[in-house]
PDB file of C-alpha atoms in Angstrom:
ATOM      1  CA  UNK S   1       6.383  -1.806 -18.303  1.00  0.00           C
ATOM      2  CA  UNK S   2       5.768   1.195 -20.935  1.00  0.00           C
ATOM      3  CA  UNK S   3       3.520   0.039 -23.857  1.00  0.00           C
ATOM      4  CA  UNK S   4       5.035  -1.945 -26.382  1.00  0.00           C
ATOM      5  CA  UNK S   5       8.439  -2.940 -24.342  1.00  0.00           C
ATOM      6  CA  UNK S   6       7.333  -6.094 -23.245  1.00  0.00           C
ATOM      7  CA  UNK S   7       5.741  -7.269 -26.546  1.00  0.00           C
ATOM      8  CA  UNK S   8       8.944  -6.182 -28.432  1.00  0.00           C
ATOM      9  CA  UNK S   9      11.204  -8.181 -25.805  1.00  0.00           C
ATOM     10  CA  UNK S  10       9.582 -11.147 -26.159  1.00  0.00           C
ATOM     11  CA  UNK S  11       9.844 -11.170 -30.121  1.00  0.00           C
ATOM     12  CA  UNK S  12      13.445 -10.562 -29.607  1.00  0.00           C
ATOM     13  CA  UNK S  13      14.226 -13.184 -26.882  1.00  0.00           C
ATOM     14  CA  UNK S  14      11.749 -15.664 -29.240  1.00  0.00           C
ATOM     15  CA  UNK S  15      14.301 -14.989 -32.427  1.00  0.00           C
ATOM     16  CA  UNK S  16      17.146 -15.060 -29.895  1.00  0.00           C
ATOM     17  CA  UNK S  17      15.742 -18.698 -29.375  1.00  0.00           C
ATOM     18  CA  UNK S  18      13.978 -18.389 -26.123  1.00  0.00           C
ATOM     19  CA  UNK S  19      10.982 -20.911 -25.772  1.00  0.00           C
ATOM     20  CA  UNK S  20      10.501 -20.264 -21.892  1.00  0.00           C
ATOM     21  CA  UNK S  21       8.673 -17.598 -20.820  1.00  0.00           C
ATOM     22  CA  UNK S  22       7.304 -17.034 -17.501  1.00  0.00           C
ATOM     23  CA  UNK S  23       4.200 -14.633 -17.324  1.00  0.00           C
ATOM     24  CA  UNK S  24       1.784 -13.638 -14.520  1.00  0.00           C
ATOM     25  CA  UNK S  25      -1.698 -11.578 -14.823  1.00  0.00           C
ATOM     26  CA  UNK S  26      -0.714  -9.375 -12.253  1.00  0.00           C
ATOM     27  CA  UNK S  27       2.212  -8.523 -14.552  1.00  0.00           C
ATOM     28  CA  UNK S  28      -0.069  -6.281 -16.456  1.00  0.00           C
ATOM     29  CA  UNK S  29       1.554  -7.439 -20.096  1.00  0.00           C
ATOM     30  CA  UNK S  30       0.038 -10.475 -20.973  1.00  0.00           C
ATOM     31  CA  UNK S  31      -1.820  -9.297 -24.024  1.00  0.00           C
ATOM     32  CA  UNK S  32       1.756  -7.947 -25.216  1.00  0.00           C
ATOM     33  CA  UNK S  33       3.331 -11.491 -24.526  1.00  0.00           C
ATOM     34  CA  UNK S  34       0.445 -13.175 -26.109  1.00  0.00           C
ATOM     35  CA  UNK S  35       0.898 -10.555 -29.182  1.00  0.00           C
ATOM     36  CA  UNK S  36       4.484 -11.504 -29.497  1.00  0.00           C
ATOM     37  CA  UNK S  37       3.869 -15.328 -29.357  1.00  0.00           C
ATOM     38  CA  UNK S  38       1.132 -15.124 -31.911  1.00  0.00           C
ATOM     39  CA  UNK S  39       3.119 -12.356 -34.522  1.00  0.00           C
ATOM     40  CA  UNK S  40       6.079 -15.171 -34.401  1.00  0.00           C
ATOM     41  CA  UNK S  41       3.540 -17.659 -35.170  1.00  0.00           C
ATOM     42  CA  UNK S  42       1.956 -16.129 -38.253  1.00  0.00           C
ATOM     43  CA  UNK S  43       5.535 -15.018 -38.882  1.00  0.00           C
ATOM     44  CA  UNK S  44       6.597 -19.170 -39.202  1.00  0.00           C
ATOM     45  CA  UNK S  45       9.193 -18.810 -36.727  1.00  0.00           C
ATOM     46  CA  UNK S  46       7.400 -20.893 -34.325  1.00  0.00           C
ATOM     47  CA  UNK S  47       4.521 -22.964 -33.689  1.00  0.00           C
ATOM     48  CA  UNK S  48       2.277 -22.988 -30.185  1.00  0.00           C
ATOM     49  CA  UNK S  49       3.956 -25.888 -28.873  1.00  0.00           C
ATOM     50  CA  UNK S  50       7.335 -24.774 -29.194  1.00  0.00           C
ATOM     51  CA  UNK S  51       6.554 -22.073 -26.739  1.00  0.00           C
ATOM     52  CA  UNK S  52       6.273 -23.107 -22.862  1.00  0.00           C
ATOM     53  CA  UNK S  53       4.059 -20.558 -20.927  1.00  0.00           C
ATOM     54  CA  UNK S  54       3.978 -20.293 -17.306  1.00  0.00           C
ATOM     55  CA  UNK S  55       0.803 -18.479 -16.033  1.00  0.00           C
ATOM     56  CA  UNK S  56       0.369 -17.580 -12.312  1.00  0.00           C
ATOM     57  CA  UNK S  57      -2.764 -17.699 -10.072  1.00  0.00           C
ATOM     58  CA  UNK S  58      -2.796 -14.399  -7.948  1.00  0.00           C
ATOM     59  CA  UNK S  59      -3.288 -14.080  -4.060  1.00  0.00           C
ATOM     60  CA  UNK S  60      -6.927 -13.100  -4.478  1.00  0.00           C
ATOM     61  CA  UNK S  61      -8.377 -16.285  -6.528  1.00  0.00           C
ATOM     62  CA  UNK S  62      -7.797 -18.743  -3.960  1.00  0.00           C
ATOM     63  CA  UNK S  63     -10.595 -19.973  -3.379  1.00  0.00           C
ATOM     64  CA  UNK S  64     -11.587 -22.537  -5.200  1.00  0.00           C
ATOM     65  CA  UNK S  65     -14.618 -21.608  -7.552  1.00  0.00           C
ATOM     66  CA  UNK S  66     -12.284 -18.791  -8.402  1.00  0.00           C
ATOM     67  CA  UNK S  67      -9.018 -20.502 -10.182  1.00  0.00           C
ATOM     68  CA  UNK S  68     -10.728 -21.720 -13.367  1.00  0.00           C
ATOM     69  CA  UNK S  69     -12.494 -18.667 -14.288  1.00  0.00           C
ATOM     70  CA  UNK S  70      -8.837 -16.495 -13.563  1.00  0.00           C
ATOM     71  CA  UNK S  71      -6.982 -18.923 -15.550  1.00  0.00           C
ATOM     72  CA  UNK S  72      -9.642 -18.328 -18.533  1.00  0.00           C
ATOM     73  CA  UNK S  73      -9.183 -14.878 -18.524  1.00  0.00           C
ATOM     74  CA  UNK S  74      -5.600 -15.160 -18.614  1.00  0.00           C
ATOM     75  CA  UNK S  75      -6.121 -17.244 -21.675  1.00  0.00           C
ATOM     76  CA  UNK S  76      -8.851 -14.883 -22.961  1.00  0.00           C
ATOM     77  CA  UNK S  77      -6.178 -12.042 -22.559  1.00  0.00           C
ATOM     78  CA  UNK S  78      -3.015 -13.958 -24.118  1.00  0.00           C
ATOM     79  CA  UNK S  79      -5.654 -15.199 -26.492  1.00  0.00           C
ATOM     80  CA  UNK S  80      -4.265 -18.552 -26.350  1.00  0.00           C
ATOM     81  CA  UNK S  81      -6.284 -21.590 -26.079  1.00  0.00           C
ATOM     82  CA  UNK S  82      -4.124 -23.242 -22.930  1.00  0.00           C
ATOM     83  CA  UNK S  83      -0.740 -22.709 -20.927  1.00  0.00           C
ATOM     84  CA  UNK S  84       1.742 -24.763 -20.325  1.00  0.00           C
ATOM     85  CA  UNK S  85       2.432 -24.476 -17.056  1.00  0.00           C
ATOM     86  CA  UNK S  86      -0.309 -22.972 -14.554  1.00  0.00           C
ATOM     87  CA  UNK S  87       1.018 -22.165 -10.726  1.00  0.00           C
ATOM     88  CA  UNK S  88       0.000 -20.880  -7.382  1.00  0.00           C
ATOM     89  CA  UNK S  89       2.205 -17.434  -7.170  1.00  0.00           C
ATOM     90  CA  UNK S  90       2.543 -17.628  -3.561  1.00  0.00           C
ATOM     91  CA  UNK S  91       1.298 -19.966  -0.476  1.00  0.00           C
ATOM     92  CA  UNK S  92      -0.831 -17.334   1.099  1.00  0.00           C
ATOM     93  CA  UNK S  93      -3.790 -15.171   0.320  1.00  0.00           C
ATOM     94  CA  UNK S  94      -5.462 -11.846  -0.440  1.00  0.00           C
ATOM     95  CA  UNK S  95      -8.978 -11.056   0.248  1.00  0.00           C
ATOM     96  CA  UNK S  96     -10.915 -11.755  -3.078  1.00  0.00           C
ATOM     97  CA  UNK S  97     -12.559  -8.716  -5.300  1.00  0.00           C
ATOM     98  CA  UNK S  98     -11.140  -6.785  -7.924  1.00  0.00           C
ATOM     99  CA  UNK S  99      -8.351  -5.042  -5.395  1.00  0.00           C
ATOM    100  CA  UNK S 100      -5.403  -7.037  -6.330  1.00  0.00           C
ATOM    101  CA  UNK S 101      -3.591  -5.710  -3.219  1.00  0.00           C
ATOM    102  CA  UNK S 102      -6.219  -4.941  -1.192  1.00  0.00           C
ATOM    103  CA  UNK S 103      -5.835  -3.059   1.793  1.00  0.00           C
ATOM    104  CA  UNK S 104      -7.999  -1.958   4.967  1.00  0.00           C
ATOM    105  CA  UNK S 105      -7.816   1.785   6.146  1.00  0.00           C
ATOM    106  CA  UNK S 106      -4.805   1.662   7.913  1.00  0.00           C
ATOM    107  CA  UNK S 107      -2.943   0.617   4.685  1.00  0.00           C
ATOM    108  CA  UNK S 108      -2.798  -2.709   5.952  1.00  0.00           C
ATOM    109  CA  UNK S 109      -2.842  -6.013   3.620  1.00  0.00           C
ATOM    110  CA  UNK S 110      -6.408  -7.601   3.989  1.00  0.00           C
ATOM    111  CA  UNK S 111      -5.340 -11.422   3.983  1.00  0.00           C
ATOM    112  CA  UNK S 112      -8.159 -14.507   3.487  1.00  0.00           C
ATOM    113  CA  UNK S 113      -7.596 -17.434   5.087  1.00  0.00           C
ATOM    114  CA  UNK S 114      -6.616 -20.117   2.338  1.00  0.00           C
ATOM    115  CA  UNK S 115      -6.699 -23.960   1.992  1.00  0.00           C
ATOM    116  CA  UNK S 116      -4.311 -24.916  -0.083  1.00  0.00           C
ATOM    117  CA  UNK S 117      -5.452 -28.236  -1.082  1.00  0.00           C
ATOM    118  CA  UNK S 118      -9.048 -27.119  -2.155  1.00  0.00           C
ATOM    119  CA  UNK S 119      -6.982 -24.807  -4.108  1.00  0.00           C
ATOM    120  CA  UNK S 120      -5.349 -27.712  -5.291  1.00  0.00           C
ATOM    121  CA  UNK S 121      -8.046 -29.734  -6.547  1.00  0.00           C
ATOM    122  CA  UNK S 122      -9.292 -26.408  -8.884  1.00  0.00           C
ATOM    123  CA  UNK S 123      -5.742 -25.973 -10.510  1.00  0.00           C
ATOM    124  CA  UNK S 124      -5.924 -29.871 -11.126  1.00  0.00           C
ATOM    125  CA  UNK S 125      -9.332 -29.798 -12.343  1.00  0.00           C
ATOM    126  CA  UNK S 126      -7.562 -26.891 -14.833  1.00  0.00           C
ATOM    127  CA  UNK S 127      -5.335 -30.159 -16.262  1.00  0.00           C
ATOM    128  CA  UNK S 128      -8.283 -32.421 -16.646  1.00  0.00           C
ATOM    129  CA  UNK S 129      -9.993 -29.439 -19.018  1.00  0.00           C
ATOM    130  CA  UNK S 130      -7.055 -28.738 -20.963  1.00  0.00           C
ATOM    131  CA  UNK S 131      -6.618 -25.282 -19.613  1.00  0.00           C
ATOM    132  CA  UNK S 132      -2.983 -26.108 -18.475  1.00  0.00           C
ATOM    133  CA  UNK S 133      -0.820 -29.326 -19.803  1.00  0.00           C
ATOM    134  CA  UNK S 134       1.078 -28.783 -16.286  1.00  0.00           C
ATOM    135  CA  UNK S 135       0.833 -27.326 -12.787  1.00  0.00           C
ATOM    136  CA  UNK S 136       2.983 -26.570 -10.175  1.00  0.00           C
ATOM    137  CA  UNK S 137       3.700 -23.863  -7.337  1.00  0.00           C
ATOM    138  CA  UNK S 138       5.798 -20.846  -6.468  1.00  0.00           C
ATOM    139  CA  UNK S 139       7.239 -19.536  -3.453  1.00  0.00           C
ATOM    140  CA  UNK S 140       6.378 -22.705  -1.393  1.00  0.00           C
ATOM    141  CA  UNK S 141       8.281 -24.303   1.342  1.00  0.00           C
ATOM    142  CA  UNK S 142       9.258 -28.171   2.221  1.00  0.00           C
ATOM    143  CA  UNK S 143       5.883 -27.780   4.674  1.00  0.00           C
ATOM    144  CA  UNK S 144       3.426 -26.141   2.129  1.00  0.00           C
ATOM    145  CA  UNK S 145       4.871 -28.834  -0.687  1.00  0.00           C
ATOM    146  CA  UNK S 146       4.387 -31.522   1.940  1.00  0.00           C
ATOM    147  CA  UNK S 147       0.553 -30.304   2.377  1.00  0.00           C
ATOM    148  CA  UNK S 148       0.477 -31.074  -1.061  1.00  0.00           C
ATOM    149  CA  UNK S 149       2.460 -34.092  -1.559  1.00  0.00           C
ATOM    150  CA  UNK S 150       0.394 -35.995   1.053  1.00  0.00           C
ATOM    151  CA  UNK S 151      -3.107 -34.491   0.677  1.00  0.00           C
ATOM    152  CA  UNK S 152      -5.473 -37.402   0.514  1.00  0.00           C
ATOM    153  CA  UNK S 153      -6.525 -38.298  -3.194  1.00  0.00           C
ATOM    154  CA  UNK S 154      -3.943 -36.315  -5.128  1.00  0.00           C
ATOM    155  CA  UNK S 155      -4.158 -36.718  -9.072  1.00  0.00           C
ATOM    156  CA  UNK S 156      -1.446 -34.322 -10.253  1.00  0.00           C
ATOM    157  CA  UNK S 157       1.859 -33.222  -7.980  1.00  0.00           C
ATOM    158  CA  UNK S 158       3.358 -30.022  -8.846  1.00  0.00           C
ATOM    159  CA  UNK S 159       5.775 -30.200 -11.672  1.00  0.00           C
ATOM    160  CA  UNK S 160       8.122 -27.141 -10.252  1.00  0.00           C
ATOM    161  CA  UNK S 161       7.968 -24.835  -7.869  1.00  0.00           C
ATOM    162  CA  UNK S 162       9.482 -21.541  -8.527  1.00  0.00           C
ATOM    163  CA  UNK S 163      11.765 -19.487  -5.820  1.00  0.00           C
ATOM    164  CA  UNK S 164      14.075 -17.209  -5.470  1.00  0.00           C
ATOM    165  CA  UNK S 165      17.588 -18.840  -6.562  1.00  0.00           C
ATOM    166  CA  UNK S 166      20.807 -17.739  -7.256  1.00  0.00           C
ATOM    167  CA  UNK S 167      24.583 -17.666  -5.861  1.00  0.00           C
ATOM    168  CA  UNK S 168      23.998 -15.695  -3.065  1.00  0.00           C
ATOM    169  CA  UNK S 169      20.480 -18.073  -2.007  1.00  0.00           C
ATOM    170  CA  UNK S 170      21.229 -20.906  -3.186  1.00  0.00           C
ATOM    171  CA  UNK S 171      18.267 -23.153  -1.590  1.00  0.00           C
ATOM    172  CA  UNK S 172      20.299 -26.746  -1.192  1.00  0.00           C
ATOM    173  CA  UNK S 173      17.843 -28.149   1.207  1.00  0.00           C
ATOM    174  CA  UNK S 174      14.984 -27.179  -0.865  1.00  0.00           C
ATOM    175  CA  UNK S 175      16.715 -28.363  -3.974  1.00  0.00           C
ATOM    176  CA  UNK S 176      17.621 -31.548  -2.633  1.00  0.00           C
ATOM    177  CA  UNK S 177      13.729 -32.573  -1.174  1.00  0.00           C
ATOM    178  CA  UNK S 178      12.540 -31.406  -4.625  1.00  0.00           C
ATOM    179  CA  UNK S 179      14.788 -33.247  -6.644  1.00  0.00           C
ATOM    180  CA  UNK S 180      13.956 -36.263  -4.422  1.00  0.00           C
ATOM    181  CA  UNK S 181      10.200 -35.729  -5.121  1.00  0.00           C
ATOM    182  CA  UNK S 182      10.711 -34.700  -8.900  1.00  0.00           C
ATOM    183  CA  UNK S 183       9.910 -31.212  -8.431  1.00  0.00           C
ATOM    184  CA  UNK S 184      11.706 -28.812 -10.966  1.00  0.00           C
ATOM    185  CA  UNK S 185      12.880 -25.877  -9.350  1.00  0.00           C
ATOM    186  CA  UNK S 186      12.654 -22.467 -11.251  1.00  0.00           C
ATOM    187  CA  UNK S 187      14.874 -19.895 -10.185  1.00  0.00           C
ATOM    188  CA  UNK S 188      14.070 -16.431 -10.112  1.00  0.00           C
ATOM    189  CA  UNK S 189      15.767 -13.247  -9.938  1.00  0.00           C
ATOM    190  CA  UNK S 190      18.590 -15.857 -11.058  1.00  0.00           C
ATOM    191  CA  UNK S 191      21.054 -12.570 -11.581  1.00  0.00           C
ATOM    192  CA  UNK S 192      19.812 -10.815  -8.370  1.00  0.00           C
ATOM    193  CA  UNK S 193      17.565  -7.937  -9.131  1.00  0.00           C
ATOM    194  CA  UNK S 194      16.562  -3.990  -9.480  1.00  0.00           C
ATOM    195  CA  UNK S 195      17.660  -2.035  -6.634  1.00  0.00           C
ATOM    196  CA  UNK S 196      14.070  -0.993  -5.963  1.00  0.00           C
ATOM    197  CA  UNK S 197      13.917  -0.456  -2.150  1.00  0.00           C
ATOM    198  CA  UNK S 198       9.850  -0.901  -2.454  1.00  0.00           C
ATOM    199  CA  UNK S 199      10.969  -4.495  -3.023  1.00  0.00           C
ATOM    200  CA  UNK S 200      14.387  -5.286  -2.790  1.00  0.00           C
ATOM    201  CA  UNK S 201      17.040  -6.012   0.358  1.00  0.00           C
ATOM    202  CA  UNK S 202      19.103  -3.640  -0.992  1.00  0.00           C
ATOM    203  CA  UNK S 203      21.587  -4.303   1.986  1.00  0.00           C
ATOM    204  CA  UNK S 204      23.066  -7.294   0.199  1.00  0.00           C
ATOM    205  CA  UNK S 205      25.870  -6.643  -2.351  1.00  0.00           C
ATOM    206  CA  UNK S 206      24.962  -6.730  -6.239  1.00  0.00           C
ATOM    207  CA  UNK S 207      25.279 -10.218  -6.934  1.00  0.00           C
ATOM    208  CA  UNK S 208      26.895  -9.213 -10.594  1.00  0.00           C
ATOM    209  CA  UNK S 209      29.710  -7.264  -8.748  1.00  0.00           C
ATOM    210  CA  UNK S 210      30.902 -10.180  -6.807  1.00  0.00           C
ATOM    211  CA  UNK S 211      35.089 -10.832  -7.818  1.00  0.00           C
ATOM    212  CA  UNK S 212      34.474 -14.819  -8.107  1.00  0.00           C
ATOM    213  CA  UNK S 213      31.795 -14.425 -10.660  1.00  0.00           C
ATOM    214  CA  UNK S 214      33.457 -11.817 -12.653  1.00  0.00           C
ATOM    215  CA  UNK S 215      37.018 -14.027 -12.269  1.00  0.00           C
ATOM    216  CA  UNK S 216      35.640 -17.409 -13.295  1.00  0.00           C
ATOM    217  CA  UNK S 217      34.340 -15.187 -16.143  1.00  0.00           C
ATOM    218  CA  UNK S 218      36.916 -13.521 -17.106  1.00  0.00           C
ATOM    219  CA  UNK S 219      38.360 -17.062 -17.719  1.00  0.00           C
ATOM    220  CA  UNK S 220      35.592 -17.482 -20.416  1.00  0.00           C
ATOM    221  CA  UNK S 221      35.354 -14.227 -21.672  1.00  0.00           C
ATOM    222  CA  UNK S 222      31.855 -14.410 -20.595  1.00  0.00           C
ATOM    223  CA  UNK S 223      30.108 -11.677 -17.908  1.00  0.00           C
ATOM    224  CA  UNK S 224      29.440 -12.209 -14.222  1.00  0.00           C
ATOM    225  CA  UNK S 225      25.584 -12.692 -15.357  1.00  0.00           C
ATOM    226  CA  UNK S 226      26.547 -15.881 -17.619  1.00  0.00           C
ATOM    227  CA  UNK S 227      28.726 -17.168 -15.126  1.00  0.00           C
ATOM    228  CA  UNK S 228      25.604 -17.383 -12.744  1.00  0.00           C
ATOM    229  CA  UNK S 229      23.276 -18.695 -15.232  1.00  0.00           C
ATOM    230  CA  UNK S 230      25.289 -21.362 -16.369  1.00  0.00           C
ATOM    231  CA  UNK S 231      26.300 -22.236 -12.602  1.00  0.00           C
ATOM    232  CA  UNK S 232      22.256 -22.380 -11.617  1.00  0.00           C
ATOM    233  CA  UNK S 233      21.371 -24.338 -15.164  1.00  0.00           C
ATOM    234  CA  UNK S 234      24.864 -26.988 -14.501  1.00  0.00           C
ATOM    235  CA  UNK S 235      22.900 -27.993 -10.600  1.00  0.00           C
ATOM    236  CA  UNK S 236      19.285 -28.363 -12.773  1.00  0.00           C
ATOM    237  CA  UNK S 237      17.757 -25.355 -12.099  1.00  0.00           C
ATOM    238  CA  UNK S 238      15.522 -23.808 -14.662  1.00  0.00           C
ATOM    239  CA  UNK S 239      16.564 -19.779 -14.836  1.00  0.00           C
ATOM    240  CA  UNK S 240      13.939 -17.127 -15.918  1.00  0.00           C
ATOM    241  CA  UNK S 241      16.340 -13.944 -15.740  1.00  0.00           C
ATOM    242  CA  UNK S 242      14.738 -10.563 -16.533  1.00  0.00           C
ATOM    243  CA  UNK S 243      15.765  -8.079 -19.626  1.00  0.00           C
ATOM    244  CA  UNK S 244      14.404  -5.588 -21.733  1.00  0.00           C
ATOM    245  CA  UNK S 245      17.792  -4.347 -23.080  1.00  0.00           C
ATOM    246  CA  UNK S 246      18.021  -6.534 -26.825  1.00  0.00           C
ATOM    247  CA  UNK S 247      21.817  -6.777 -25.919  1.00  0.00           C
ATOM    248  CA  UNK S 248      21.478  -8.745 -22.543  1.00  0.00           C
ATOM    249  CA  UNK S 249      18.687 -10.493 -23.656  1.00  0.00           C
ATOM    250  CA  UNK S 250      20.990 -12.019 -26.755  1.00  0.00           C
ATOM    251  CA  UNK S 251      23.929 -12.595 -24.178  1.00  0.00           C
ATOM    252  CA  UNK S 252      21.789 -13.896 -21.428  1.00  0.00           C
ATOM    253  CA  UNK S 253      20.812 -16.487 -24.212  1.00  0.00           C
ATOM    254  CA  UNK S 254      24.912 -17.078 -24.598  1.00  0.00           C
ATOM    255  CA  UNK S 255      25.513 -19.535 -21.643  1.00  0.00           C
ATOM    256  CA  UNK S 256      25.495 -23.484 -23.587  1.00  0.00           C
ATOM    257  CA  UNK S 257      29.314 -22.894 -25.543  1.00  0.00           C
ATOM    258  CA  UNK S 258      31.459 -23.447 -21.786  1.00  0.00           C
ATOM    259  CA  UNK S 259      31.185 -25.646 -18.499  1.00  0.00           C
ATOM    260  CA  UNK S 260      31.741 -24.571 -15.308  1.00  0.00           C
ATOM    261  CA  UNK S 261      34.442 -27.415 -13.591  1.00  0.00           C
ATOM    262  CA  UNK S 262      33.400 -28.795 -10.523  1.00  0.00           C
ATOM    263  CA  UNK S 263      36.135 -26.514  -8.334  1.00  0.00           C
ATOM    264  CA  UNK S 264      34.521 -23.530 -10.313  1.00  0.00           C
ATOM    265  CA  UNK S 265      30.847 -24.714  -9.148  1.00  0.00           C
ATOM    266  CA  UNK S 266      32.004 -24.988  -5.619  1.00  0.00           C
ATOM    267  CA  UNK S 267      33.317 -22.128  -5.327  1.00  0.00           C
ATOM    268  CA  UNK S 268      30.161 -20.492  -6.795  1.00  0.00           C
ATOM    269  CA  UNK S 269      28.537 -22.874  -4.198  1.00  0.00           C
ATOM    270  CA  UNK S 270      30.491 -21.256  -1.667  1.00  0.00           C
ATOM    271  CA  UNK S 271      29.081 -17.648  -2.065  1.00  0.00           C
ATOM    272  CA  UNK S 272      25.919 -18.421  -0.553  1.00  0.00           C
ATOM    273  CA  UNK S 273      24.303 -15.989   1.581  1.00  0.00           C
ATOM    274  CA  UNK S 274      21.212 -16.935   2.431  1.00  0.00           C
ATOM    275  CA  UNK S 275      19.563 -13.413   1.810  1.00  0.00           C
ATOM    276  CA  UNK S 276      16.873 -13.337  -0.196  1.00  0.00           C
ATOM    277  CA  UNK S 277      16.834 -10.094  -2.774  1.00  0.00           C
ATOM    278  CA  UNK S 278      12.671 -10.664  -2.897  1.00  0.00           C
ATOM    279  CA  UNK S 279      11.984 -10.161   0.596  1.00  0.00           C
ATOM    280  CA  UNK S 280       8.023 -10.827   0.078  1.00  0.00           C
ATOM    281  CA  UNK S 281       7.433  -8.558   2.794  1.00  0.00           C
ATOM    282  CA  UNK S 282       3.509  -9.060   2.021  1.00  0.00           C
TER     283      UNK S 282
END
């Protein structure tokens, strides 16, 4: 993001009344978000525990002896003494060194051969220090949560896991074995996303053009983008969408003054794709 964006959207979702925000290292704006959350603070429009922080371990600090010391550095550059939420950004893994994608000659991804539980045990030890009051996963599927679930001598399951999630992937199986485990699922790219062909299916339709969404709104007077929020928040899933633009940020923010009926949700239901935006072609 250019310099100063991020740390001037966060202030503005913060006064908008976001408390939620979801942050990575690899995002390259942490010390803006952690700027933000402390200006509010001295400001006395929040305290630290108002704010929930979601932190992500990259695909390079995997291994074990490696996922304290990258969560302290997160905290060293938010210049926060914990997070709220710590997570594992994705089930698989880079080689480790200061390359965060790092890549052999041929422009090929050098992967590192991972063991998920071991990488387990460090984010828990992460809880035990204080480092993180919660921990949880992203990108992970019923078999990778299962590794988890049953590894011998678990202390801590993952709170959430975080996926892709939104009319057009809609995730019902994965929804259904988390909710039976009490896994939170976090939903992003909950409006669709960017049409950036380095990352995006950009074969599937614009989720914000689709005529049901923009109907059922209409109905409201709300957008297309409200109308999805509200549908992924009514099934108790926790949205994270996107925004820089002060105007969308404030309207994203508009979704808890109308219900969607139960028609209206299956019908929303019904839209589902099964395409993922996010390919993670890595």
């Amino acid at each position: 993001t250019p310099k100063g964006s991020c740390l001037e959207s966060v202030k503005i979702a913060i006064d908008t009344g976001y408390r939620h925000i979801d942050g990575a290292f690899v995002y390259y704006n942490e010390h803006e978000v952690g700027q933000a959350i402390r200006e509010k603070i001295a400001e006395g429009r929040i305290k630290r525990e108002d704010i929930f922080y979601c932190g992500k371990l990259w695909n390079t600090c995997h291994p074990p002896e490696l996922v304290r010391p990258t969560l302290e550095k997160t905290l060293k550059i938010l210049q926060l003494d914990y997070v709220d939420l710590y997570i594992i950004e994705l089930p698989m893994a880079f080689k480790p060194g200061d390359a965060i994608y790092p890549k052999d000659e041929n422009g090929k991804f050098i992967y590192h051969e991972t063991d998920l539980c071991a990488t387990w045990e460090a984010m828990e030890a992460c809880k035990d220090a204080g480092l993180a009051k919660s921990i949880g996963v992203s990108n992970f599927n019923r078999r990778q949560l299962e590794m988890i679930l049953n590894k011998p001598g678990l202390k801590y399951k993952p709170v959430s896991n975080q996926v892709e999630c939104h009319p057009y992937f809609t995730q019902p199986k994965l929804l259904e074995f988390c909710r039976q485990h009490d896994i939170v699922i976090v939903g992003y790219s909950p409006l669709g996303t960017s049409r950036d062909e380095t990352w995006v299916n950009v074969s599937s339709p614009p989720l914000l053009k689709d005529p049901v969404l923009n109907a059922i709104g209409k109905k409201y007077n709300k957008t297309a983008a409200q109308v999805a929020l509200r549908f992924s928040i009514q099934r108790g899933v926790v949205v994270i969408p996107k925004s820089f633009n002060p105007q969308r940020i404030r309207e994203n923010f508009q979704i808890f003054d109308f219900s969607l009926t139960e028609k209206e949700m299956k019908e929303i239901e019904a839209l589902n794709k099964n395409v993922r935006y996010v390919e993670l072609l890595m």
